[in-house]
Short mmCIF file of C-alpha atoms in Angstrom, two decimals:
data_model
loop_
_atom_site.label_atom_id
_atom_site.label_comp_id
_atom_site.label_asym_id
_atom_site.label_seq_id
_atom_site.Cartn_x
_atom_site.Cartn_y
_atom_site.Cartn_z
CA MET A 1 -3.97 77.72 -30.90
CA LEU A 2 -0.93 75.70 -31.89
CA ALA A 3 -0.19 78.30 -34.55
CA THR A 4 -0.28 80.97 -31.84
CA ILE A 5 2.19 79.00 -29.78
CA PHE A 6 4.56 78.79 -32.73
CA LEU A 7 4.30 82.55 -33.30
CA LEU A 8 5.22 83.14 -29.67
CA PHE A 9 8.18 80.85 -30.07
CA GLY A 10 9.42 83.35 -32.72
CA LEU A 11 12.33 83.02 -35.05
CA VAL A 12 13.58 79.82 -33.49
CA SER A 13 10.74 77.91 -35.08
CA CYS A 14 11.20 79.68 -38.42
CA GLY A 15 14.93 79.14 -38.33
CA ALA A 16 14.44 75.47 -37.63
CA GLN A 17 12.07 75.25 -40.58
CA LEU A 18 14.42 77.11 -42.91
CA GLY A 19 17.25 74.89 -41.84
CA ASP A 20 15.11 71.92 -42.70
CA ASN A 21 14.31 73.35 -46.18
CA SER A 22 17.93 74.00 -47.03
CA LYS A 23 18.78 70.56 -45.82
CA GLY A 24 15.95 69.25 -47.93
CA ARG A 25 17.52 70.90 -51.00
CA ARG A 26 20.83 69.45 -49.98
CA ILE A 27 19.20 66.07 -49.70
CA ARG A 28 17.90 66.43 -53.21
CA ASN A 29 21.36 67.45 -54.37
CA LEU A 30 22.88 64.60 -52.50
CA ASP A 31 20.27 62.35 -54.00
CA SER A 32 21.32 63.52 -57.40
CA ASN A 33 24.87 62.61 -56.45
CA GLY A 34 23.72 59.13 -55.42
CA ILE A 35 23.54 59.49 -51.54
CA PRO A 36 20.41 57.72 -50.22
CA LYS A 37 17.73 60.12 -48.89
CA ALA A 38 16.74 57.81 -45.96
CA VAL A 39 20.24 58.05 -44.51
CA GLU A 40 20.12 61.83 -44.46
CA GLU A 41 16.66 61.90 -42.86
CA PHE A 42 17.78 59.49 -40.16
CA SER A 43 20.75 61.72 -39.42
CA ASN A 44 18.47 64.75 -39.05
CA GLU A 45 16.06 62.86 -36.74
CA ALA A 46 18.89 61.91 -34.42
CA GLN A 47 19.76 65.57 -33.99
CA LEU A 48 16.19 66.65 -33.02
CA PRO A 49 14.92 66.87 -29.39
CA ARG A 50 13.16 63.82 -28.02
CA PHE A 51 11.18 63.13 -24.81
CA ALA A 52 13.13 60.91 -22.43
CA GLU A 53 9.97 59.63 -20.69
CA PRO A 54 6.20 60.13 -20.63
CA ILE A 55 4.71 62.83 -18.44
CA PRO A 56 3.30 60.90 -15.47
CA ASN A 57 -0.29 61.48 -14.42
CA VAL A 58 -0.49 63.16 -11.02
CA THR A 59 -3.18 62.84 -8.34
CA VAL A 60 -3.25 65.49 -5.63
CA THR A 61 -5.71 66.47 -2.90
CA VAL A 62 -7.32 69.87 -3.27
CA GLY A 63 -5.36 72.53 -1.40
CA ARG A 64 -2.02 70.80 -1.78
CA ASP A 65 0.75 71.49 -4.33
CA ALA A 66 1.17 69.65 -7.67
CA LEU A 67 4.28 69.07 -9.78
CA LEU A 68 4.31 68.05 -13.47
CA ALA A 69 7.66 67.01 -15.01
CA CYS A 70 8.74 67.09 -18.65
CA VAL A 71 12.16 65.60 -19.54
CA VAL A 72 13.61 66.40 -23.00
CA ASP A 73 16.91 65.11 -24.35
CA ASN A 74 18.98 66.86 -27.04
CA LEU A 75 16.99 70.10 -26.71
CA ARG A 76 19.84 72.27 -28.04
CA GLY A 77 18.41 75.58 -29.27
CA TYR A 78 14.76 74.55 -29.22
CA LYS A 79 12.35 75.80 -26.58
CA VAL A 80 9.88 74.09 -24.22
CA ALA A 81 6.38 75.35 -23.46
CA TRP A 82 3.65 74.24 -21.02
CA VAL A 83 0.03 74.47 -22.22
CA ARG A 84 -3.31 73.82 -20.47
CA VAL A 85 -5.04 71.61 -23.09
CA ASP A 86 -8.74 72.00 -22.27
CA THR A 87 -8.59 75.82 -22.07
CA GLN A 88 -5.82 76.21 -24.71
CA THR A 89 -3.94 78.44 -22.27
CA ILE A 90 -0.18 78.95 -22.60
CA LEU A 91 1.32 78.68 -19.14
CA SER A 92 5.03 79.06 -19.87
CA ILE A 93 7.54 79.35 -22.72
CA HIS A 94 11.04 78.19 -21.96
CA HIS A 95 12.26 80.24 -18.95
CA ASN A 96 9.27 82.56 -18.80
CA VAL A 97 5.87 82.13 -17.12
CA ILE A 98 3.18 83.51 -19.40
CA THR A 99 -0.02 82.93 -17.39
CA GLN A 100 -1.25 85.52 -14.92
CA ASN A 101 -2.16 82.80 -12.42
CA PRO A 102 0.02 83.52 -9.35
CA ARG A 103 -0.20 79.90 -8.22
CA ILE A 104 1.77 78.65 -11.25
CA SER A 105 5.55 78.74 -11.42
CA LEU A 106 8.31 77.09 -13.43
CA SER A 107 11.63 75.45 -12.65
CA TYR A 108 14.18 73.62 -14.81
CA ASN A 109 17.38 71.65 -14.44
CA ASP A 110 20.35 71.10 -16.78
CA HIS A 111 18.40 72.30 -19.81
CA ARG A 112 16.73 68.89 -19.74
CA SER A 113 14.06 68.71 -17.00
CA TRP A 114 11.21 71.25 -17.01
CA TYR A 115 8.85 71.37 -14.03
CA LEU A 116 5.45 73.03 -13.84
CA HIS A 117 4.46 73.91 -10.23
CA ILE A 118 0.85 74.53 -9.21
CA LYS A 119 0.40 75.71 -5.62
CA ASN A 120 -2.76 75.31 -3.55
CA VAL A 121 -4.46 73.20 -6.21
CA HIS A 122 -8.11 73.99 -6.97
CA GLU A 123 -10.70 71.68 -8.46
CA THR A 124 -10.61 73.84 -11.59
CA ASP A 125 -6.98 72.78 -12.13
CA ARG A 126 -8.10 69.23 -12.93
CA GLY A 127 -7.34 68.26 -16.57
CA TRP A 128 -4.69 67.59 -19.25
CA TYR A 129 -1.41 69.50 -19.43
CA MET A 130 0.90 69.47 -22.50
CA CYS A 131 4.63 69.88 -22.74
CA GLN A 132 5.61 71.16 -26.24
CA VAL A 133 8.90 71.50 -28.08
CA ASN A 134 8.94 73.97 -31.01
CA THR A 135 10.20 71.58 -33.66
CA ASP A 136 8.53 71.43 -37.05
CA PRO A 137 6.28 69.57 -36.81
CA MET A 138 5.72 70.34 -33.12
CA ARG A 139 6.47 67.55 -30.64
CA SER A 140 4.53 67.13 -27.40
CA ARG A 141 3.61 64.93 -24.48
CA GLN A 142 0.55 65.14 -22.18
CA GLY A 143 -0.05 64.34 -18.52
CA TYR A 144 -3.28 64.40 -16.51
CA LEU A 145 -3.68 66.26 -13.21
CA GLN A 146 -6.34 64.59 -11.09
CA VAL A 147 -7.61 66.71 -8.20
CA VAL A 148 -9.42 64.74 -5.50
CA VAL A 149 -11.59 66.29 -2.80
CA PRO A 150 -12.31 64.70 0.59
CA PRO A 151 -16.01 64.40 1.45
CA SER A 152 -17.90 67.17 3.17
CA ILE A 153 -21.49 67.34 4.38
CA VAL A 154 -23.78 70.08 3.10
CA ASP A 155 -25.45 71.26 6.29
CA ARG A 156 -28.28 73.15 4.61
CA GLU A 157 -29.38 69.96 2.85
CA THR A 158 -28.86 67.64 5.85
CA SER A 159 -31.30 66.86 8.67
CA THR A 160 -30.83 68.39 12.09
CA ASP A 161 -31.99 67.02 15.47
CA MET A 162 -35.62 65.93 15.30
CA VAL A 163 -38.49 65.43 17.75
CA VAL A 164 -41.45 63.34 16.52
CA ARG A 165 -44.48 61.60 18.01
CA GLU A 166 -44.45 57.82 18.31
CA ALA A 167 -45.97 55.97 15.31
CA ALA A 168 -45.16 58.82 12.89
CA ASN A 169 -42.97 58.34 9.79
CA VAL A 170 -39.48 59.84 9.91
CA THR A 171 -37.02 60.70 7.11
CA LEU A 172 -33.40 61.61 7.84
CA THR A 173 -31.41 63.11 4.95
CA CYS A 174 -27.65 63.57 4.57
CA LYS A 175 -26.14 65.39 1.55
CA ALA A 176 -22.42 64.93 0.94
CA VAL A 177 -20.10 66.25 -1.78
CA GLY A 178 -16.53 65.46 -2.81
CA TYR A 179 -14.54 63.95 -5.66
CA PRO A 180 -14.92 61.10 -6.37
CA GLU A 181 -18.59 61.16 -5.35
CA PRO A 182 -18.84 60.09 -1.69
CA TYR A 183 -20.51 56.94 -0.42
CA VAL A 184 -23.00 57.75 2.37
CA MET A 185 -24.37 55.45 5.08
CA TRP A 186 -26.35 55.72 8.32
CA ARG A 187 -25.79 53.88 11.61
CA ARG A 188 -26.61 54.33 15.28
CA GLU A 189 -24.00 56.06 17.41
CA ASP A 190 -24.32 53.45 20.18
CA GLY A 191 -23.69 50.60 17.70
CA ASP A 192 -27.11 48.99 18.20
CA ASP A 193 -29.00 47.63 15.21
CA ILE A 194 -31.66 49.74 13.48
CA ASN A 195 -35.19 48.36 13.13
CA TYR A 196 -35.51 49.22 9.44
CA ASN A 197 -38.67 48.23 7.56
CA GLY A 198 -39.12 45.16 9.73
CA ASP A 199 -35.48 44.07 9.54
CA SER A 200 -32.74 44.51 12.10
CA VAL A 201 -29.71 46.02 10.34
CA ASN A 202 -26.51 47.66 11.52
CA VAL A 203 -26.03 50.01 8.55
CA VAL A 204 -28.39 51.65 6.05
CA ASP A 205 -26.78 52.70 2.74
CA GLY A 206 -27.67 55.93 0.99
CA GLU A 207 -28.28 59.58 1.77
CA VAL A 208 -31.86 59.00 2.99
CA LEU A 209 -32.94 56.98 6.05
CA THR A 210 -36.72 56.50 6.23
CA ILE A 211 -38.29 54.90 9.33
CA THR A 212 -41.94 53.90 9.11
CA LYS A 213 -44.03 54.10 12.31
CA VAL A 214 -41.18 55.18 14.53
CA SER A 215 -41.18 53.82 18.08
CA ARG A 216 -39.36 54.68 21.28
CA LEU A 217 -36.86 51.95 20.39
CA HIS A 218 -35.68 54.15 17.50
CA MET A 219 -34.82 56.98 19.87
CA GLY A 220 -31.13 57.87 19.94
CA ALA A 221 -28.27 59.48 18.03
CA TYR A 222 -27.67 58.55 14.39
CA LEU A 223 -24.46 59.11 12.42
CA CYS A 224 -24.38 60.03 8.74
CA ILE A 225 -20.94 58.93 7.49
CA ALA A 226 -19.52 60.00 4.11
CA SER A 227 -16.34 58.58 2.54
CA ASN A 228 -14.79 58.43 -0.93
CA GLY A 229 -11.32 57.00 -0.37
CA VAL A 230 -9.80 60.45 0.18
CA PRO A 231 -9.08 60.97 3.87
CA PRO A 232 -10.56 62.00 6.11
CA SER A 233 -14.06 60.54 6.15
CA ILE A 234 -16.62 62.79 7.76
CA SER A 235 -19.75 62.26 9.84
CA LYS A 236 -22.65 64.25 11.23
CA ARG A 237 -24.65 63.39 14.33
CA VAL A 238 -28.44 63.66 14.22
CA LEU A 239 -30.39 63.10 17.45
CA LEU A 240 -33.85 61.56 17.07
CA ARG A 241 -36.26 61.99 19.98
CA VAL A 242 -39.58 60.15 20.05
CA GLN A 243 -42.38 61.55 22.24
CA PHE A 244 -44.88 59.31 24.02
CA PRO A 245 -47.03 59.48 27.20
CA PRO A 246 -45.87 57.75 30.40
CA MET A 247 -46.14 53.98 30.78
CA LEU A 248 -45.67 52.16 34.07
CA SER A 249 -44.86 48.64 35.29
CA ILE A 250 -44.64 47.25 38.82
CA PRO A 251 -42.47 44.18 39.52
CA ASN A 252 -44.37 43.28 42.75
CA GLN A 253 -47.83 44.67 43.39
CA LEU A 254 -48.04 42.96 46.78
CA GLU A 255 -45.27 43.34 49.36
CA GLY A 256 -45.08 41.92 52.88
CA ALA A 257 -43.18 43.18 55.93
CA TYR A 258 -43.21 42.62 59.67
CA ILE A 259 -43.18 45.23 62.41
CA GLY A 260 -39.78 46.95 62.69
CA GLN A 261 -38.53 45.78 59.29
CA ASP A 262 -37.21 48.10 56.51
CA VAL A 263 -38.99 47.52 53.18
CA THR A 264 -38.49 48.90 49.62
CA LEU A 265 -41.26 49.36 47.04
CA GLU A 266 -40.28 49.50 43.34
CA CYS A 267 -41.88 51.00 40.23
CA HIS A 268 -40.59 51.33 36.60
CA THR A 269 -41.75 54.05 34.17
CA GLU A 270 -41.11 55.04 30.54
CA ALA A 271 -41.85 58.50 29.13
CA TYR A 272 -40.60 61.25 26.82
CA PRO A 273 -40.49 64.12 27.50
CA THR A 274 -39.06 63.08 30.86
CA SER A 275 -41.84 62.54 33.37
CA ILE A 276 -42.36 63.95 36.85
CA ASN A 277 -42.49 61.00 39.25
CA TYR A 278 -43.63 60.81 42.89
CA TRP A 279 -45.23 58.55 45.53
CA THR A 280 -48.48 59.00 47.49
CA THR A 281 -50.10 57.24 50.42
CA GLU A 282 -53.54 55.64 50.13
CA LYS A 283 -54.94 58.91 51.50
CA GLY A 284 -53.45 60.76 48.52
CA ASP A 285 -50.73 62.56 50.48
CA MET A 286 -47.48 63.05 48.56
CA ILE A 287 -44.54 61.31 50.23
CA VAL A 288 -41.46 63.42 50.91
CA SER A 289 -38.10 61.91 51.82
CA GLY A 290 -37.20 62.23 55.49
CA ASP A 291 -36.56 60.09 58.55
CA LYS A 292 -39.39 57.70 57.73
CA TYR A 293 -39.31 57.57 53.93
CA GLU A 294 -36.59 57.71 51.29
CA ALA A 295 -37.82 58.21 47.69
CA VAL A 296 -35.16 57.58 45.02
CA SER A 297 -35.37 57.63 41.19
CA MET A 298 -32.72 56.73 38.62
CA ASP A 299 -32.87 57.77 34.94
CA ASN A 300 -31.66 55.69 31.99
CA GLY A 301 -32.72 57.37 28.75
CA TYR A 302 -36.50 57.41 28.64
CA ASN A 303 -36.62 54.80 31.46
CA LYS A 304 -36.94 55.79 35.09
CA TYR A 305 -36.67 53.49 38.11
CA MET A 306 -38.57 54.60 41.24
CA MET A 307 -37.92 53.19 44.70
CA LEU A 308 -39.57 54.00 48.03
CA LYS A 309 -37.81 52.81 51.19
CA ILE A 310 -39.93 52.66 54.38
CA ARG A 311 -37.83 52.47 57.55
CA SER A 312 -38.87 50.50 60.65
CA VAL A 313 -42.36 49.58 59.49
CA SER A 314 -45.13 50.16 62.03
CA LYS A 315 -48.82 49.23 62.09
CA SER A 316 -49.80 52.53 60.53
CA ASP A 317 -47.53 51.92 57.52
CA PHE A 318 -49.51 48.97 56.19
CA GLY A 319 -51.84 49.79 53.32
CA SER A 320 -51.61 50.95 49.69
CA TYR A 321 -48.96 53.15 48.06
CA LYS A 322 -49.24 54.75 44.63
CA CYS A 323 -46.42 55.62 42.19
CA VAL A 324 -47.32 58.40 39.73
CA ALA A 325 -45.68 59.55 36.44
CA LYS A 326 -46.73 62.68 34.48
CA ASN A 327 -45.51 64.49 31.38
CA SER A 328 -47.01 66.90 28.84
CA LEU A 329 -48.62 64.03 26.91
CA GLY A 330 -50.36 62.21 29.75
CA GLU A 331 -50.34 60.66 33.21
CA THR A 332 -50.33 57.14 34.68
CA ASP A 333 -50.07 55.50 38.10
CA GLY A 334 -49.82 52.13 39.77
CA VAL A 335 -50.68 50.77 43.23
CA ILE A 336 -48.55 48.60 45.52
CA LYS A 337 -50.10 47.06 48.63
CA LEU A 338 -48.01 46.56 51.76
CA ASP A 339 -49.30 43.82 54.10
CA GLU A 340 -48.16 42.67 57.52
CA ILE A 341 -46.50 39.29 57.87
CA PRO A 342 -45.52 37.48 61.10
CA ALA A 343 -42.08 38.22 62.44
CA PRO A 344 -39.69 35.25 62.22
CA SER A 345 -39.60 33.18 65.51
CA THR A 346 -36.37 32.44 67.40
CA THR A 347 -35.77 28.79 68.66
CA SER A 348 -33.23 27.30 71.15
CA THR A 349 -31.95 23.68 71.43
CA THR A 350 -31.22 22.00 74.78
CA THR A 351 -29.51 18.65 75.42
CA ASP A 352 -30.36 16.48 78.44
CA ILE A 353 -27.73 14.14 79.85
CA SER A 354 -28.92 11.25 82.04
CA VAL A 355 -26.44 9.25 84.09
CA THR A 356 -27.29 5.75 85.29
CA LYS A 357 -25.83 4.78 88.64
CA PRO A 358 -23.20 2.05 88.46
CA ASN A 359 -25.15 -0.42 90.52
CA THR A 360 -28.24 0.02 88.38
CA LEU A 361 -26.17 -0.15 85.20
CA ARG A 362 -24.49 -3.36 86.45
CA LYS A 363 -27.77 -4.94 87.21
CA LYS A 364 -29.15 -4.01 83.77
CA THR A 365 -26.11 -4.73 81.64
CA GLY A 366 -23.93 -7.04 83.66
CA MET A 367 -20.98 -4.58 83.49
CA ASP A 368 -18.52 -4.13 86.38
CA ASP A 369 -18.75 -1.19 88.72
CA ASP A 370 -15.67 0.36 87.16
CA GLU A 371 -16.97 0.34 83.58
CA PHE A 372 -20.08 2.17 82.43
CA THR A 373 -21.27 4.26 79.55
CA LEU A 374 -22.73 7.79 79.41
CA ALA A 375 -24.93 8.19 76.36
CA SER A 376 -26.76 11.31 75.23
CA PRO A 377 -28.00 12.40 71.82
CA GLY A 378 -25.32 14.41 70.11
CA LEU A 379 -22.61 13.62 72.75
CA PRO A 380 -19.66 11.20 72.49
CA THR A 381 -19.65 7.86 74.31
CA VAL A 382 -17.69 7.98 77.59
CA ARG A 383 -16.10 4.81 78.95
CA ARG A 384 -13.97 4.01 82.01
CA PRO A 385 -11.83 0.97 81.34
CA ALA A 386 -11.58 -1.33 84.37
CA ALA A 387 -7.92 -2.12 83.69
CA ALA A 388 -6.91 1.50 84.12
CA THR A 389 -8.47 1.86 87.61
CA LYS A 390 -6.28 1.92 90.72
CA ALA A 391 -7.31 1.62 94.32
CA GLY A 392 -8.31 4.92 95.81
CA ALA A 393 -8.10 6.79 92.43
CA ALA A 394 -10.82 7.84 90.06
CA PRO A 395 -10.61 6.10 86.70
CA ALA A 396 -9.69 8.26 83.63
CA LEU A 397 -12.44 9.32 81.17
CA HIS A 398 -11.69 8.52 77.51
CA VAL A 399 -13.72 10.31 74.80
CA GLN A 400 -13.02 9.42 71.20
CA GLY A 401 -10.48 11.94 70.06
CA TYR A 402 -10.02 13.46 73.54
CA VAL A 403 -8.31 12.39 76.83
CA SER A 404 -8.95 13.86 80.29
#
């Protein structure tokens, strides 16, 4: 192939070689005249083209443009060519583009810098590129074009949303491609840990996620994430649904209420597919929301919270109530008993004040007529000081903290 390149270079290469031969004869003549041969060869080398710098390796993302630079000093009448090494394809010779690839073009500057442009780089463009100068022997430098590819997920080889029965084994697969080869991991979309082979982990490495004896706790969305250092990383969402028959729990199986009170009965269920939930009386009649009853249910994933509010309880409302949950896999129910309790009693507090006549008080205590005490539980002590009493006027009452 190198011989072909030299043929394409034409007479320039031959001329250079002939010049060298004549100079070689001159060297021999000069040698015969006593001029050292090494000095002449050094002089010739200084006049030949030389590469000013190595061709730098280039890394580019697929789809973008690449630029390879070759800088040659003292080119003079020699020519520069670009060659694809692995395919032995001549891309350009001096000012002319030889390849038929429309994505490749050439530019140059000051007869010194020669640039190979590759637009919209493909993965097939990855490899070694050579810059040649048609000296004899040929001189060259090589640079490597690295084409990197961001990760992508192969849908046909990746799991889609799945529905499985509880206690079955589940395998989720995610196939990713890119260059370099992508790293693949699995995690839950909600950030919760995964119960994986008896361990609680946040991330599972690898393209395959296998869950043994799947339970309702595994239900949710899983993310397959692929990355290889080339942005952007990519992910795919796989929704895992786990089917199981309804299960039911009752916080309080016995409730009490008094006549006229509002009371709420509560029942919790789990089921997938989503269950149909309702309340019945002890006679089996289905309860419908209205003035007397208000039936409410709230969903949270496969959990459902049922509440039955009974307004202004009467005698006929006491008895048993049943909460029922049904889906395609089964049915379950639970009973809550509502009993009557006594209504809370209301109490009132009265305070009796007894006043002892002055004469009686004087006889019992030895106090003067003008000084006596009123005492009652919970009331302040009242005292009339004798010194403050005037003839014909009622003495003032002094209560601690108050004056009247």
